[in-house]
């Protein structure tokens, strides 16, 4: 059957090629046991090849069953809606980038390699850390790999993580480290969203591979003394892992400046969009320390010269860490990563530039503050779920009434409020985690709170 | 004669900020919040200025267009990388995956608001289950390796639940490197199974090695030599008899899709690479899409959430009785899943089979043509038809001329053709692993054969020319010693500046 995606599928051409081969097609598959040969058509698709137009019609008929919100969603939890500038979309959809393979042949892929090197370098600038790899799948797996990395370097098994750790990341990290004997011990966080240092001191010991911090926390607040955690880690010879929302680092102190050994992040906010949770970008980096660098998972691009030493060039480096060479002794099994997302993030950051990035972060911080003022004016039925002083982008709201009902009524009106923390985080019943990002206008935020007033 | 573009493109983080004094694009709604106090106290504020320039829009466009011109994708030319399945990425599929509607969908939004999307995911999942001959699939693993890891975790949990923890995973010596790494990550001891002279798993060795410590086997079929494991039914029986499970690495499915199904062969768990068999783009390294499929009695072990239909509605089931947990947050790489929906729909059942049929014909046509001249050899049963790929050896050329498989690969680049996978699988000396998929026209395959022959002849005539290649690419061979040496390592401009200090 000829198909326009399969050049040699015309019957005549296939016949010619088989004649040249000197065998029939059945002879080419004669080593497959007869009883395994499928004697019927697969029951897939719509029974016949569709034209593009028919496909689009069917796609639309499905997608039209989705409900569209009136205004951009306020759902947070580490992923917030964001606008993708057209220039970012355009450049990231260049076929030379998106139809390329991993640049194992550097000479023919200098462009992708430089773009990835620039991504690594820009992330290193933002997080104030020295080495950032060429991407992990997403934030959750980047955190899991950071934990595994710390376990390998320290040869210890325990990770200390905040009790308000992103609950999805928590489940992923537990899944990833449990088979190799790792365990996560959760330290207390006080009512102001700050790590309980006494509890941490109690729990940290010579078994602690790393202390993990999310800053801003999962609940959106800024941790005010993050360097204290470094001190505790230092006393027990543990590593310090910090997860940060990258845009926040345009205005807040970056993890590298308060002692992080390993940094982690989720890059969806860098012009990638939500994509229903995938495809996003995992950011993972380490301090300049050869033992950390040697244990870093994933691809890494480095700068070098050609053999004559006369021209600059880029290539994948330290590949002996990786599965295709080291096999069962590799630092990770990761092969395919999120390279195009890293390139897209690099394009987004260079489009905004440092000035644009700072203005973006400042505006988000101001919006967050503006939303908090709305909350304060409604103290009779809502309040901040944690009494922190500073928030960035996300705010947890505790409602006096049943948040499930409020949530449902708002969704029915086309306003998607904060995600329900109820089933996700212990001690946060009737709480929603709201996000205020670049896409929300003052009117949107006003409408959200006015709508809450009406349904409460 | 092909020449790749060559631009001197400044590194963004090295641009002198005094020459790039823009202030970036307008940020939405900034003016509406000017009156709100910015609360960033001194002690929490960023003090250092990142070296990120503020350029005009055109400068950004030129920067990345120039970089794109120094990159090489399937849209520009052939990428015959074995086991990578670099097929054409149909353009219409981008329209399904990349649009403002998808970009604004939050993974935790109410299921009632995304029934249409869930219908597409569920339908695609059903199709994939039918293609592999198993019962239930999840899109959660973000790539093949993550699917392998999840599959290995299922095997581990399955045995633990039966009260007989087993610690050995059998893997053929020809397997993809990620199989070994995934099994190790799941806590297994890897036991290698040798390959027989005919290129198939050594069944006798397998039977001798398999024991009550064997948790399972990870296999790809066709294997990395492109050969169908003809003893697969016996292998399955041997493993099942001792209580083990069979894991199918779907990287090589392209050669049998619609012709034979892993589930029918006896595999219990399968992962698929959407960025291989189902034409989602490889993105210069990712993102891809792993899909994990299992037979009915293993559904409880799948990572959560899984998509279920209840009372006419689709919802995510997070309940985790026996489940292995969660291998990544949320529901997987949805953009890849959407493209897969379109790919299958536009090919239809006959088109999917045509993919495998044409792929097999392409491979065997190439083998016959390339072996017409006496340069390259085909180890392991040269008379046996290959499926999705073929592994040639350039050992004879190396012995005769000193020109290696790597030199040949580099010389290929000079012809505007990407190199094959080199030095893999490790059981073939001077390996060149070649896969055309269904996408390459006969004309291109013919040209590729001619280029391979020409390079071999060049190796005998003027080996230094091959060794000095490539010259038509934007840069020549790179100094990999310098690139990897601790003293000259340069993984970021910050690292090179030495701001982080050294230890």
Short mmCIF file of C-alpha atoms in Angstrom, two decimals, chain A residues 28-29 31, chain B residues 198-199 222-223 225-228 359-361 363-364 367 378-391:
data_model
loop_
_atom_site.label_atom_id
_atom_site.label_comp_id
_atom_site.label_asym_id
_atom_site.label_seq_id
_atom_site.Cartn_x
_atom_site.Cartn_y
_atom_site.Cartn_z
CA UNK A 28 12.58 -12.17 4.30
CA UNK A 29 10.46 -12.97 7.34
CA UNK A 31 12.77 -16.77 10.45
CA UNK B 198 24.09 -17.21 14.10
CA UNK B 199 23.49 -13.88 15.83
CA UNK B 222 14.61 -8.14 16.34
CA UNK B 223 17.90 -7.82 18.21
CA UNK B 225 22.04 -7.14 14.78
CA UNK B 226 18.69 -6.75 13.04
CA UNK B 227 18.07 -10.49 13.38
CA UNK B 228 14.80 -11.94 14.61
CA UNK B 359 11.76 -1.11 6.41
CA UNK B 360 12.71 -4.78 5.96
CA UNK B 361 12.94 -4.45 2.19
CA UNK B 363 17.51 -3.11 4.90
CA UNK B 364 17.93 -6.21 2.77
CA UNK B 367 22.79 -5.38 2.33
CA UNK B 378 28.41 -8.84 7.45
CA UNK B 379 29.25 -10.89 10.53
CA UNK B 380 26.78 -13.37 12.04
CA UNK B 381 24.91 -15.41 9.43
CA UNK B 382 25.30 -13.18 6.38
CA UNK B 383 22.69 -15.22 4.55
CA UNK B 384 20.05 -14.49 7.16
CA UNK B 385 17.66 -11.69 6.27
CA UNK B 386 17.83 -8.69 8.58
CA UNK B 387 14.81 -6.73 9.75
CA UNK B 388 14.97 -3.08 10.82
CA UNK B 389 18.74 -2.68 10.80
CA UNK B 390 22.06 -4.23 9.86
CA UNK B 391 25.50 -4.18 11.46
#
